[in-house]
Amino acid sequence: LIQKVLRKDKSLELNISIVFNGDGLLFRITLLLSGGATMLCLRWRIMGTGPPAFTEVDNPASFADSLFVRAINYNYYYSLNAWLLLCPWWLCFDWSMGCIPLIKSVSDWRIIALAALWFCLIALICQALCSQDSHKRRILTLGLGFLIIPFLPASNLFFRVGFVVAERVIYLPSIGYCMLLTYGFSLLSKQTKKKKMLAATVLGILLINVLRCVIRSNQWRSEEQLFRSALSVCPLNAKVHYNVGKNLADKGNQTAAIKYYREAVRLNPKYVHAMNNLGNILKERNELQEAEGLLSLAVQIQPDFAAAWMNLGIVQNSLRRFEEAEQSYWTAIKHRKKYPDCYYNLGRLYADLNRHIDALNAWRNATVLKPEHSLAWNNMIILLDNTGNLAQAEAVGREALELIPNDHSLMFSLANVLGKSQKYKESEALFLKAIKANPNAASYHGNLAVLYHRWGNLDLAKKHYEVSLKLDPAAPGTKENYSLLKRKLEQLQKKGDA
Ligand SMILES: *[C@@H]1O[C@H](CO)[C@@H](O)[C@H](O)[C@H]1NC(C)=O
Ligand SMILES: *[C@@H]1O[C@H](CO)[C@@H](O)[C@H](O)[C@H]1NC(C)=O
């Protein structure tokens, strides 16, 4: 086996030297060193000198006060890793949070796993060091080396890592594991007489593992399956419930999402992201009291959580507690400088309070930060229009359409303004363009009809009133205007008859 491995290594080296036309050992070492240095540099550029800051939920054991608890739990994690190599049945995208409860006393039965792990490891290490057979010593040493050394950075021994168990960190150690396993089988097959049975067993195990691989690969195909598959492996992990909930919410299934978010918050009462999302959904379903409770708790736990501050502001705004809402919006903006949506909501609050200049400024800020913020543009145009500043409304509308030329709601708003300013021709063109982009909006047809009505183009007005009423028979005002128009048409007809 060793020789085979070495030969493989040779051919690899050959490939490299062909590709790079290199010069043996020196070249390889230079390549490795410069590659390593580049990676270190990149890491430094991206993350600076400090280690990343992990929180207790990422790796609960490393935050335990007692050395004993830490050591026991680290060792328990190692035995879990070893078990996953042996039997990859429990696979999960995330093992953090409450997935693996801490072992806090020796009476916990999971201690047995530690004993089993160390028994096997010590036995293997003894064989690797003291066996008579030098061939065996070399294979075992190489196998154990491949198994243990790549795992050391993930072992929490040198620094805190940001995970509990992670399948990705056992990719490399699995090389050593495979070597040890094949060597074990070769020893067994030398000793046993039932060679066929052994071969059948090995093939059976291989087949089961291939099947497992197929099943797992399929679970990775979609977020939904991946998250759901974790529910049975890590039912205590709040992050799993959060992700299942988020996935459901993204698909529009709010009722089910609420259930999972609630479970996530129950499992981890400090889970601010789950609280924020849950609060958001409850807000949309108009369960404002509970939403406010959750969002206030979230910002109490994490005072710089900008999104939660903004959502809290929206809820307070809906509860008509305007001063608190304004405070919340400004706090959100303090913690996230570039927050166009928050400026947008702030503008809506000011508009509700009839503070028109402030509202316009806030929406202007939103569009400075995000020029394609169509809602903010629209609100500016509508507010200016409603307050009689037609010239300004027109200017803003043109500015907006320059930035987002294909937005039909902007065309519609500007067309309304132009119609009021008696620029009928241009208004008509814009209405028609907006209708072409979004043919099923009753208000688009209705307002175009009003334009024709005023312009004196009564037949076209009639036609578009009719389309509008067909799309939305209950639209207020349209019916009245339509009957006005019909009466006028009848009068005209009578006049013509007379
Ligand atoms: C708009 O942004 C400016 C500059 O960031 C800021 O001073 C001002 O208070 C903001 N106004 C509103 C109403 O959002
Ligand atoms: C009805 O017509 C009047 C004047 O023509 C117009 O101001 C109003 O917006 C119209 N209402 C609707 C709902 O179209």
Short mmCIF file of C-alpha atoms and ligand atoms in Angstrom, two decimals:
data_model
loop_
_atom_site.label_atom_id
_atom_site.label_comp_id
_atom_site.label_asym_id
_atom_site.label_seq_id
_atom_site.Cartn_x
_atom_site.Cartn_y
_atom_site.Cartn_z
CA LEU A 1 0.00 0.00 0.00
CA ILE A 2 2.72 2.40 0.98
CA GLN A 3 4.49 1.74 -2.25
CA LYS A 4 1.33 2.31 -4.18
CA VAL A 5 0.81 5.58 -2.41
CA LEU A 6 4.38 6.62 -3.09
CA ARG A 7 4.07 5.73 -6.72
CA LYS A 8 0.95 7.83 -6.97
CA ASP A 9 2.87 10.67 -5.45
CA LYS A 10 5.56 10.30 -8.10
CA SER A 11 3.10 10.57 -10.93
CA LEU A 12 1.60 13.67 -9.36
CA GLU A 13 5.03 15.19 -9.12
CA LEU A 14 5.63 14.32 -12.72
CA ASN A 15 2.47 16.10 -13.77
CA ILE A 16 3.41 19.19 -11.87
CA SER A 17 6.92 19.27 -13.29
CA ILE A 18 5.54 18.85 -16.78
CA VAL A 19 3.10 21.65 -16.30
CA PHE A 20 5.45 24.08 -14.61
CA ASN A 21 8.68 22.76 -16.07
CA GLY A 22 9.97 22.86 -12.51
CA ASP A 23 13.05 21.59 -10.85
CA GLY A 24 12.18 18.90 -8.33
CA LEU A 25 12.07 19.32 -4.61
CA LEU A 26 13.22 22.93 -4.45
CA PHE A 27 10.60 23.98 -6.94
CA ARG A 28 7.83 22.20 -5.11
CA ILE A 29 8.79 23.67 -1.79
CA THR A 30 9.00 27.16 -3.25
CA LEU A 31 5.61 26.69 -4.84
CA LEU A 32 4.06 25.51 -1.58
CA LEU A 33 5.68 28.28 0.45
CA SER A 34 4.67 31.05 -1.90
CA GLY A 35 1.17 29.60 -2.17
CA GLY A 36 0.90 29.47 1.60
CA ALA A 37 2.26 33.00 1.96
CA THR A 38 -0.25 34.30 -0.59
CA MET A 39 -3.09 32.70 1.32
CA LEU A 40 -1.87 34.16 4.60
CA CYS A 41 -1.63 37.59 2.98
CA LEU A 42 -5.12 37.31 1.58
CA ARG A 43 -6.46 36.21 4.92
CA TRP A 44 -4.75 39.17 6.55
CA ARG A 45 -6.18 41.57 3.99
CA ILE A 46 -9.67 40.23 4.52
CA MET A 47 -9.78 39.61 8.24
CA GLY A 48 -6.91 41.51 9.85
CA THR A 49 -4.71 40.05 12.55
CA GLY A 50 -7.34 39.09 15.09
CA PRO A 51 -9.26 35.85 15.18
CA PRO A 52 -12.90 36.08 14.16
CA ALA A 53 -15.25 36.77 17.06
CA PHE A 54 -17.43 33.79 17.80
CA THR A 55 -20.35 33.74 20.15
CA GLU A 56 -21.50 31.19 22.63
CA VAL A 57 -24.11 29.81 20.25
CA ASP A 58 -21.41 28.96 17.68
CA ASN A 59 -19.43 26.78 20.03
CA PRO A 60 -20.98 26.46 23.48
CA ALA A 61 -18.27 24.19 24.90
CA SER A 62 -15.49 26.72 24.36
CA PHE A 63 -17.40 29.23 26.50
CA ALA A 64 -17.78 26.87 29.47
CA ASP A 65 -16.03 28.18 32.57
CA SER A 66 -14.62 24.97 33.87
CA LEU A 67 -11.65 23.39 32.16
CA PHE A 68 -13.10 19.99 32.97
CA VAL A 69 -16.35 20.66 31.12
CA ARG A 70 -14.47 22.08 28.15
CA ALA A 71 -12.11 19.08 27.95
CA ILE A 72 -14.91 16.54 28.28
CA ASN A 73 -17.00 18.23 25.62
CA TYR A 74 -14.14 18.72 23.17
CA ASN A 75 -13.40 15.03 23.50
CA TYR A 76 -17.05 14.22 23.02
CA TYR A 77 -16.98 16.26 19.79
CA TYR A 78 -13.93 14.25 18.63
CA SER A 79 -15.77 11.01 19.25
CA LEU A 80 -18.76 12.35 17.32
CA ASN A 81 -16.45 13.16 14.42
CA ALA A 82 -15.00 9.68 14.58
CA TRP A 83 -18.50 8.23 14.64
CA LEU A 84 -19.48 10.26 11.58
CA LEU A 85 -16.48 8.81 9.72
CA LEU A 86 -17.54 5.34 10.75
CA CYS A 87 -21.27 5.75 10.23
CA PRO A 88 -22.31 8.86 8.30
CA TRP A 89 -25.95 8.52 9.26
CA TRP A 90 -26.36 11.76 11.20
CA LEU A 91 -25.52 14.50 8.73
CA CYS A 92 -26.54 18.06 9.36
CA PHE A 93 -25.67 21.44 7.86
CA ASP A 94 -25.25 22.99 11.26
CA TRP A 95 -24.45 21.50 14.64
CA SER A 96 -24.25 24.68 16.65
CA MET A 97 -26.58 26.24 19.22
CA GLY A 98 -28.34 23.61 21.31
CA CYS A 99 -27.76 20.74 18.90
CA ILE A 100 -25.41 18.90 21.24
CA PRO A 101 -26.21 19.72 24.86
CA LEU A 102 -23.10 20.17 26.99
CA ILE A 103 -21.94 17.26 29.10
CA LYS A 104 -21.78 18.75 32.57
CA SER A 105 -21.11 15.79 34.81
CA VAL A 106 -19.42 12.41 34.70
CA SER A 107 -22.73 10.67 35.22
CA ASP A 108 -23.79 11.60 31.66
CA TRP A 109 -23.90 8.34 29.72
CA ARG A 110 -22.32 10.01 26.67
CA ILE A 111 -18.99 9.73 28.52
CA ILE A 112 -18.88 6.16 27.17
CA ALA A 113 -18.22 7.60 23.71
CA LEU A 114 -15.05 9.26 24.98
CA ALA A 115 -13.83 6.04 26.52
CA ALA A 116 -14.48 4.13 23.30
CA LEU A 117 -12.68 6.74 21.19
CA TRP A 118 -9.59 6.85 23.36
CA PHE A 119 -9.49 3.08 23.74
CA CYS A 120 -9.36 2.67 19.94
CA LEU A 121 -6.96 5.55 19.38
CA ILE A 122 -4.52 4.40 22.09
CA ALA A 123 -4.63 0.85 20.79
CA LEU A 124 -3.85 2.05 17.27
CA ILE A 125 -1.09 4.38 18.45
CA CYS A 126 0.52 1.57 20.48
CA GLN A 127 0.49 -0.64 17.43
CA ALA A 128 1.91 2.14 15.30
CA LEU A 129 4.76 2.71 17.74
CA CYS A 130 5.59 -0.74 19.09
CA SER A 131 4.61 -3.30 16.50
CA GLN A 132 7.32 -5.79 15.50
CA ASP A 133 6.31 -5.50 11.88
CA SER A 134 7.94 -2.37 10.39
CA HIS A 135 5.58 -2.40 7.38
CA LYS A 136 2.62 -2.29 9.77
CA ARG A 137 4.23 0.48 11.82
CA ARG A 138 4.67 2.62 8.74
CA ILE A 139 1.13 2.14 7.47
CA LEU A 140 -0.42 2.79 10.85
CA THR A 141 1.71 5.89 11.40
CA LEU A 142 0.86 7.30 8.01
CA GLY A 143 -2.84 6.51 8.46
CA LEU A 144 -2.97 8.03 11.95
CA GLY A 145 -1.00 11.02 10.70
CA PHE A 146 -3.50 11.67 7.94
CA LEU A 147 -6.34 11.11 10.38
CA ILE A 148 -5.14 13.32 13.22
CA ILE A 149 -2.94 16.09 11.81
CA PRO A 150 -5.48 17.67 9.41
CA PHE A 151 -8.02 17.58 12.24
CA LEU A 152 -5.83 19.47 14.72
CA PRO A 153 -6.82 22.99 13.56
CA ALA A 154 -10.47 22.06 14.12
CA SER A 155 -9.81 20.56 17.52
CA ASN A 156 -10.13 23.73 19.64
CA LEU A 157 -6.71 22.90 21.08
CA PHE A 158 -4.89 25.92 19.66
CA PHE A 159 -7.71 28.41 19.19
CA ARG A 160 -11.47 28.60 19.44
CA VAL A 161 -13.27 27.47 16.30
CA GLY A 162 -16.68 28.70 15.16
CA PHE A 163 -18.47 25.35 15.00
CA VAL A 164 -19.24 22.32 17.09
CA VAL A 165 -19.13 19.53 14.57
CA ALA A 166 -18.68 20.25 10.89
CA GLU A 167 -18.61 17.64 8.19
CA ARG A 168 -16.21 19.70 6.09
CA VAL A 169 -13.41 19.37 8.63
CA ILE A 170 -13.39 15.58 8.30
CA TYR A 171 -12.87 15.53 4.55
CA LEU A 172 -9.07 15.43 4.88
CA PRO A 173 -8.94 13.14 7.92
CA SER A 174 -11.05 10.68 5.98
CA ILE A 175 -7.93 9.90 3.92
CA GLY A 176 -6.26 8.47 7.00
CA TYR A 177 -9.47 6.77 8.00
CA CYS A 178 -9.71 5.02 4.63
CA MET A 179 -6.10 3.87 4.87
CA LEU A 180 -6.64 2.42 8.32
CA LEU A 181 -9.86 0.75 7.25
CA THR A 182 -8.38 -0.91 4.16
CA TYR A 183 -5.37 -2.02 6.14
CA GLY A 184 -7.69 -3.50 8.77
CA PHE A 185 -9.58 -5.43 6.14
CA SER A 186 -6.39 -6.70 4.56
CA LEU A 187 -5.24 -7.99 7.96
CA LEU A 188 -8.60 -9.62 8.55
CA SER A 189 -8.66 -11.30 5.17
CA LYS A 190 -5.20 -12.75 5.81
CA GLN A 191 -6.40 -14.27 9.06
CA THR A 192 -9.88 -15.46 8.21
CA LYS A 193 -10.82 -18.50 6.18
CA LYS A 194 -14.22 -17.10 5.21
CA LYS A 195 -12.77 -14.80 2.62
CA LYS A 196 -15.92 -14.70 0.54
CA MET A 197 -18.04 -13.63 3.45
CA LEU A 198 -15.62 -10.87 4.30
CA ALA A 199 -15.60 -9.67 0.71
CA ALA A 200 -19.39 -9.71 0.66
CA THR A 201 -19.51 -7.72 3.90
CA VAL A 202 -17.11 -5.11 2.54
CA LEU A 203 -19.09 -4.81 -0.65
CA GLY A 204 -22.31 -4.55 1.34
CA ILE A 205 -20.91 -1.75 3.48
CA LEU A 206 -19.65 0.03 0.38
CA LEU A 207 -23.06 -0.26 -1.24
CA ILE A 208 -24.80 1.13 1.84
CA ASN A 209 -22.39 4.05 1.88
CA VAL A 210 -22.94 4.74 -1.79
CA LEU A 211 -26.69 4.77 -1.16
CA ARG A 212 -26.22 7.11 1.76
CA CYS A 213 -24.16 9.37 -0.48
CA VAL A 214 -26.90 9.44 -3.11
CA ILE A 215 -29.57 10.24 -0.54
CA ARG A 216 -27.48 12.98 1.05
CA SER A 217 -26.55 14.53 -2.30
CA ASN A 218 -30.22 14.74 -3.13
CA GLN A 219 -30.93 16.48 0.16
CA TRP A 220 -28.34 19.08 -0.78
CA ARG A 221 -30.19 19.87 -4.01
CA SER A 222 -32.69 22.19 -2.38
CA GLU A 223 -32.62 24.40 0.67
CA GLU A 224 -35.92 23.03 1.82
CA GLN A 225 -34.77 19.41 1.85
CA LEU A 226 -31.44 20.27 3.41
CA PHE A 227 -33.03 22.19 6.26
CA ARG A 228 -35.79 19.66 6.79
CA SER A 229 -33.34 16.77 6.89
CA ALA A 230 -31.63 18.52 9.80
CA LEU A 231 -34.81 18.50 11.89
CA SER A 232 -34.39 14.85 12.79
CA VAL A 233 -30.63 15.10 13.39
CA CYS A 234 -30.55 18.31 15.42
CA PRO A 235 -34.05 18.89 16.78
CA LEU A 236 -32.62 21.04 19.58
CA ASN A 237 -30.81 23.41 17.22
CA ALA A 238 -32.71 26.69 16.99
CA LYS A 239 -30.88 27.57 13.77
CA VAL A 240 -32.40 24.57 12.00
CA HIS A 241 -35.93 25.65 12.93
CA TYR A 242 -35.07 29.22 11.95
CA ASN A 243 -33.87 28.14 8.51
CA VAL A 244 -36.87 25.89 7.87
CA GLY A 245 -39.09 28.79 8.91
CA LYS A 246 -37.27 31.27 6.70
CA ASN A 247 -37.49 28.96 3.74
CA LEU A 248 -41.25 28.57 4.28
CA ALA A 249 -41.70 32.32 4.69
CA ASP A 250 -39.79 32.96 1.45
CA LYS A 251 -42.25 30.63 -0.26
CA GLY A 252 -45.17 32.55 1.20
CA ASN A 253 -46.29 29.98 3.77
CA GLN A 254 -46.51 32.32 6.74
CA THR A 255 -48.57 30.12 9.05
CA ALA A 256 -46.05 27.29 8.95
CA ALA A 257 -43.12 29.72 9.14
CA ILE A 258 -44.53 31.22 12.35
CA LYS A 259 -44.58 27.77 13.94
CA TYR A 260 -40.90 27.16 13.20
CA TYR A 261 -39.82 30.66 14.20
CA ARG A 262 -41.65 30.27 17.49
CA GLU A 263 -39.86 27.00 18.12
CA ALA A 264 -36.51 28.64 17.31
CA VAL A 265 -37.19 31.41 19.81
CA ARG A 266 -38.34 28.89 22.40
CA LEU A 267 -35.13 26.86 21.99
CA ASN A 268 -32.94 29.94 22.07
CA PRO A 269 -34.65 32.84 23.86
CA LYS A 270 -31.90 35.21 22.73
CA TYR A 271 -32.20 34.45 19.04
CA VAL A 272 -32.65 38.00 17.74
CA HIS A 273 -32.83 37.10 14.05
CA ALA A 274 -35.65 34.66 14.66
CA MET A 275 -37.44 37.30 16.76
CA ASN A 276 -37.00 39.88 14.02
CA ASN A 277 -38.37 37.60 11.31
CA LEU A 278 -41.23 36.41 13.50
CA GLY A 279 -42.05 39.99 14.47
CA ASN A 280 -42.02 40.95 10.82
CA ILE A 281 -44.52 38.26 9.83
CA LEU A 282 -46.78 39.07 12.78
CA LYS A 283 -46.62 42.72 11.75
CA GLU A 284 -47.79 41.82 8.27
CA ARG A 285 -50.67 39.83 9.76
CA ASN A 286 -51.57 42.83 11.89
CA GLU A 287 -50.78 41.10 15.20
CA LEU A 288 -49.10 44.29 16.25
CA GLN A 289 -48.92 43.87 20.02
CA GLU A 290 -47.00 40.62 19.88
CA ALA A 291 -44.81 41.89 17.05
CA GLU A 292 -43.89 44.92 19.11
CA GLY A 293 -43.02 42.76 22.11
CA LEU A 294 -40.70 40.55 20.06
CA LEU A 295 -38.99 43.40 18.25
CA SER A 296 -38.43 45.43 21.42
CA LEU A 297 -36.91 42.37 23.03
CA ALA A 298 -34.65 41.84 20.01
CA VAL A 299 -33.27 45.38 20.13
CA GLN A 300 -32.91 45.12 23.89
CA ILE A 301 -30.73 42.03 23.46
CA GLN A 302 -28.80 43.45 20.52
CA PRO A 303 -29.00 47.26 20.57
CA ASP A 304 -27.22 47.71 17.21
CA PHE A 305 -29.64 45.47 15.26
CA ALA A 306 -30.71 48.02 12.63
CA ALA A 307 -33.30 45.88 10.82
CA ALA A 308 -35.12 45.11 14.08
CA TRP A 309 -35.15 48.85 14.95
CA MET A 310 -36.70 49.66 11.59
CA ASN A 311 -39.34 46.94 11.91
CA LEU A 312 -40.10 48.12 15.43
CA GLY A 313 -40.55 51.61 13.99
CA ILE A 314 -43.02 50.32 11.42
CA VAL A 315 -45.03 48.55 14.11
CA GLN A 316 -45.05 51.63 16.34
CA ASN A 317 -46.10 53.69 13.35
CA SER A 318 -49.03 51.31 12.74
CA LEU A 319 -49.91 51.56 16.44
CA ARG A 320 -50.00 55.33 15.93
CA ARG A 321 -47.21 55.92 18.44
CA PHE A 322 -45.47 58.32 16.13
CA GLU A 323 -42.78 59.74 18.38
CA GLU A 324 -41.48 56.34 19.37
CA ALA A 325 -41.58 55.25 15.74
CA GLU A 326 -39.49 58.25 14.69
CA GLN A 327 -36.97 57.47 17.43
CA SER A 328 -36.75 53.84 16.31
CA TYR A 329 -36.17 54.83 12.68
CA TRP A 330 -33.41 57.22 13.62
CA THR A 331 -31.78 54.59 15.82
CA ALA A 332 -31.84 52.16 12.91
CA ILE A 333 -30.21 54.77 10.66
CA LYS A 334 -27.59 55.46 13.32
CA HIS A 335 -26.57 51.81 13.31
CA ARG A 336 -26.71 51.34 9.56
CA LYS A 337 -25.67 54.43 7.65
CA LYS A 338 -26.87 53.28 4.24
CA TYR A 339 -30.42 52.25 4.93
CA PRO A 340 -32.66 53.47 2.08
CA ASP A 341 -35.70 51.45 3.20
CA CYS A 342 -35.53 53.02 6.61
CA TYR A 343 -35.45 56.54 5.12
CA TYR A 344 -38.41 55.49 3.01
CA ASN A 345 -40.41 54.42 6.07
CA LEU A 346 -39.34 57.54 7.94
CA GLY A 347 -40.71 59.55 5.03
CA ARG A 348 -44.04 57.75 5.27
CA LEU A 349 -44.19 58.56 8.97
CA TYR A 350 -43.53 62.26 8.27
CA ALA A 351 -46.13 62.22 5.53
CA ASP A 352 -48.67 60.74 7.98
CA LEU A 353 -47.82 63.58 10.36
CA ASN A 354 -48.20 66.16 7.55
CA ARG A 355 -44.54 67.13 7.92
CA HIS A 356 -44.21 67.38 4.17
CA ILE A 357 -40.75 68.91 3.90
CA ASP A 358 -39.28 66.26 6.22
CA ALA A 359 -41.03 63.54 4.29
CA LEU A 360 -39.64 64.79 1.00
CA ASN A 361 -36.15 65.00 2.50
CA ALA A 362 -36.34 61.49 3.85
CA TRP A 363 -37.49 60.09 0.51
CA ARG A 364 -34.83 62.12 -1.24
CA ASN A 365 -32.29 60.51 1.09
CA ALA A 366 -33.64 57.08 0.23
CA THR A 367 -33.23 57.74 -3.49
CA VAL A 368 -29.74 59.16 -3.01
CA LEU A 369 -28.73 55.91 -1.34
CA LYS A 370 -30.66 53.74 -3.76
CA PRO A 371 -31.51 55.53 -7.01
CA GLU A 372 -33.79 52.71 -8.14
CA HIS A 373 -36.01 53.02 -5.04
CA SER A 374 -39.20 53.35 -7.05
CA LEU A 375 -41.55 53.56 -4.04
CA ALA A 376 -39.70 56.56 -2.64
CA TRP A 377 -39.77 58.33 -6.03
CA ASN A 378 -43.47 57.61 -6.41
CA ASN A 379 -44.28 58.94 -2.98
CA MET A 380 -42.36 62.14 -3.68
CA ILE A 381 -44.27 62.69 -6.91
CA ILE A 382 -47.63 61.93 -5.30
CA LEU A 383 -46.98 64.14 -2.28
CA LEU A 384 -45.87 67.09 -4.44
CA ASP A 385 -48.86 66.52 -6.71
CA ASN A 386 -51.31 66.38 -3.80
CA THR A 387 -49.90 69.54 -2.27
CA GLY A 388 -50.29 71.40 -5.55
CA ASN A 389 -46.62 71.64 -6.49
CA LEU A 390 -47.21 70.38 -10.00
CA ALA A 391 -44.04 71.83 -11.51
CA GLN A 392 -41.86 70.24 -8.84
CA ALA A 393 -43.74 66.97 -9.09
CA GLU A 394 -43.13 66.95 -12.81
CA ALA A 395 -39.41 67.65 -12.36
CA VAL A 396 -39.05 64.85 -9.81
CA GLY A 397 -41.00 62.48 -12.02
CA ARG A 398 -38.76 63.18 -15.00
CA GLU A 399 -35.65 62.75 -12.86
CA ALA A 400 -36.94 59.40 -11.60
CA LEU A 401 -37.88 58.12 -15.05
CA GLU A 402 -34.42 59.02 -16.28
CA LEU A 403 -32.98 56.69 -13.62
CA ILE A 404 -35.54 53.89 -13.91
CA PRO A 405 -36.96 54.23 -17.43
CA ASN A 406 -38.94 50.98 -17.38
CA ASP A 407 -40.90 51.50 -14.17
CA HIS A 408 -44.60 51.65 -15.10
CA SER A 409 -45.70 52.97 -11.71
CA LEU A 410 -43.45 56.00 -12.23
CA MET A 411 -44.85 56.50 -15.75
CA PHE A 412 -48.33 56.42 -14.23
CA SER A 413 -47.52 58.95 -11.50
CA LEU A 414 -45.84 61.34 -13.92
CA ALA A 415 -48.67 60.93 -16.42
CA ASN A 416 -51.16 62.00 -13.74
CA VAL A 417 -49.12 65.10 -13.01
CA LEU A 418 -48.80 65.96 -16.70
CA GLY A 419 -52.53 65.50 -17.16
CA LYS A 420 -53.23 67.96 -14.37
CA SER A 421 -50.83 70.42 -15.97
CA GLN A 422 -52.84 70.05 -19.18
CA LYS A 423 -49.94 68.51 -21.09
CA TYR A 424 -52.43 66.04 -22.50
CA LYS A 425 -50.42 64.70 -25.40
CA GLU A 426 -47.40 63.73 -23.32
CA SER A 427 -49.59 62.44 -20.52
CA GLU A 428 -51.50 60.22 -22.92
CA ALA A 429 -48.28 58.79 -24.33
CA LEU A 430 -47.01 57.94 -20.84
CA PHE A 431 -50.32 56.38 -19.78
CA LEU A 432 -50.29 54.21 -22.88
CA LYS A 433 -46.69 53.18 -22.20
CA ALA A 434 -47.55 52.30 -18.60
CA ILE A 435 -50.59 50.30 -19.72
CA LYS A 436 -48.47 48.46 -22.25
CA ALA A 437 -46.07 47.42 -19.49
CA ASN A 438 -48.85 46.55 -17.03
CA PRO A 439 -52.12 46.03 -18.92
CA ASN A 440 -54.26 44.83 -16.01
CA ALA A 441 -54.19 47.81 -13.67
CA ALA A 442 -57.70 49.23 -13.38
CA SER A 443 -56.43 52.59 -12.11
CA TYR A 444 -54.21 53.05 -15.17
CA HIS A 445 -57.20 52.73 -17.50
CA GLY A 446 -59.39 54.74 -15.15
CA ASN A 447 -57.03 57.70 -15.00
CA LEU A 448 -56.40 57.60 -18.73
CA ALA A 449 -60.18 57.71 -19.16
CA VAL A 450 -60.33 60.78 -16.90
CA LEU A 451 -57.63 62.38 -19.06
CA TYR A 452 -59.59 61.75 -22.26
CA HIS A 453 -62.75 62.90 -20.48
CA ARG A 454 -61.17 66.26 -19.65
CA TRP A 455 -59.47 66.50 -23.00
CA GLY A 456 -62.84 66.05 -24.66
CA ASN A 457 -62.04 62.75 -26.33
CA LEU A 458 -65.21 61.13 -25.09
CA ASP A 459 -65.21 57.92 -27.09
CA LEU A 460 -61.77 56.92 -25.91
CA ALA A 461 -62.73 57.98 -22.39
CA LYS A 462 -65.74 55.67 -22.54
CA LYS A 463 -63.64 52.80 -23.81
CA HIS A 464 -61.08 53.08 -21.00
CA TYR A 465 -63.70 53.60 -18.29
CA GLU A 466 -65.22 50.34 -19.46
CA VAL A 467 -61.90 48.47 -19.39
CA SER A 468 -61.21 49.86 -15.94
CA LEU A 469 -64.61 48.83 -14.60
CA LYS A 470 -64.18 45.38 -16.07
CA LEU A 471 -60.85 44.98 -14.25
CA ASP A 472 -62.14 46.39 -10.97
CA PRO A 473 -65.94 46.82 -10.83
CA ALA A 474 -65.77 48.19 -7.28
CA ALA A 475 -63.31 51.03 -7.97
CA PRO A 476 -64.65 54.10 -6.16
CA GLY A 477 -65.38 57.13 -8.29
CA THR A 478 -64.85 55.47 -11.63
CA LYS A 479 -68.48 54.42 -11.82
CA GLU A 480 -69.71 57.95 -11.07
CA ASN A 481 -67.43 59.44 -13.68
CA TYR A 482 -68.50 56.80 -16.15
CA SER A 483 -72.20 57.59 -15.61
CA LEU A 484 -71.42 61.31 -15.88
CA LEU A 485 -69.76 60.61 -19.19
CA LYS A 486 -72.64 58.48 -20.42
CA ARG A 487 -75.16 61.17 -19.53
CA LYS A 488 -73.06 63.68 -21.44
CA LEU A 489 -72.86 61.38 -24.43
CA GLU A 490 -76.65 60.90 -24.35
CA GLN A 491 -77.20 64.64 -24.22
CA LEU A 492 -74.87 65.09 -27.16
CA GLN A 493 -76.75 62.44 -29.03
CA LYS A 494 -80.09 64.11 -28.29
CA LYS A 495 -78.67 67.42 -29.49
CA GLY A 496 -77.47 65.72 -32.63
CA ASP A 497 -80.89 64.10 -33.14
CA ALA A 498 -82.61 67.41 -32.59
C1 LIG B 1 -31.08 63.18 5.03
O1 LIG B 1 -29.69 62.93 5.00
C2 LIG B 1 -28.92 63.98 5.57
C3 LIG B 1 -27.47 63.63 5.32
O2 LIG B 1 -27.21 62.31 5.60
C4 LIG B 1 -29.26 64.14 7.02
O3 LIG B 1 -28.51 65.17 7.59
C5 LIG B 1 -30.72 64.46 7.15
O4 LIG B 1 -31.11 64.51 8.50
C6 LIG B 1 -31.58 63.40 6.44
N1 LIG B 1 -32.95 63.88 6.48
C7 LIG B 1 -34.00 63.09 6.59
C8 LIG B 1 -35.33 63.71 6.78
O5 LIG B 1 -33.91 61.89 6.54
C1 LIG B 2 -63.55 61.61 -11.76
O1 LIG B 2 -63.42 62.75 -12.53
C2 LIG B 2 -62.84 63.87 -11.87
C3 LIG B 2 -62.86 65.06 -12.81
O2 LIG B 2 -62.95 64.68 -14.13
C4 LIG B 2 -61.45 63.57 -11.43
O3 LIG B 2 -60.86 64.63 -10.74
C5 LIG B 2 -61.47 62.34 -10.54
O4 LIG B 2 -60.16 61.96 -10.20
C6 LIG B 2 -62.18 61.18 -11.24
N1 LIG B 2 -62.27 60.06 -10.34
C7 LIG B 2 -61.87 58.85 -10.65
C8 LIG B 2 -61.94 57.83 -9.60
O5 LIG B 2 -61.45 58.57 -11.75
#
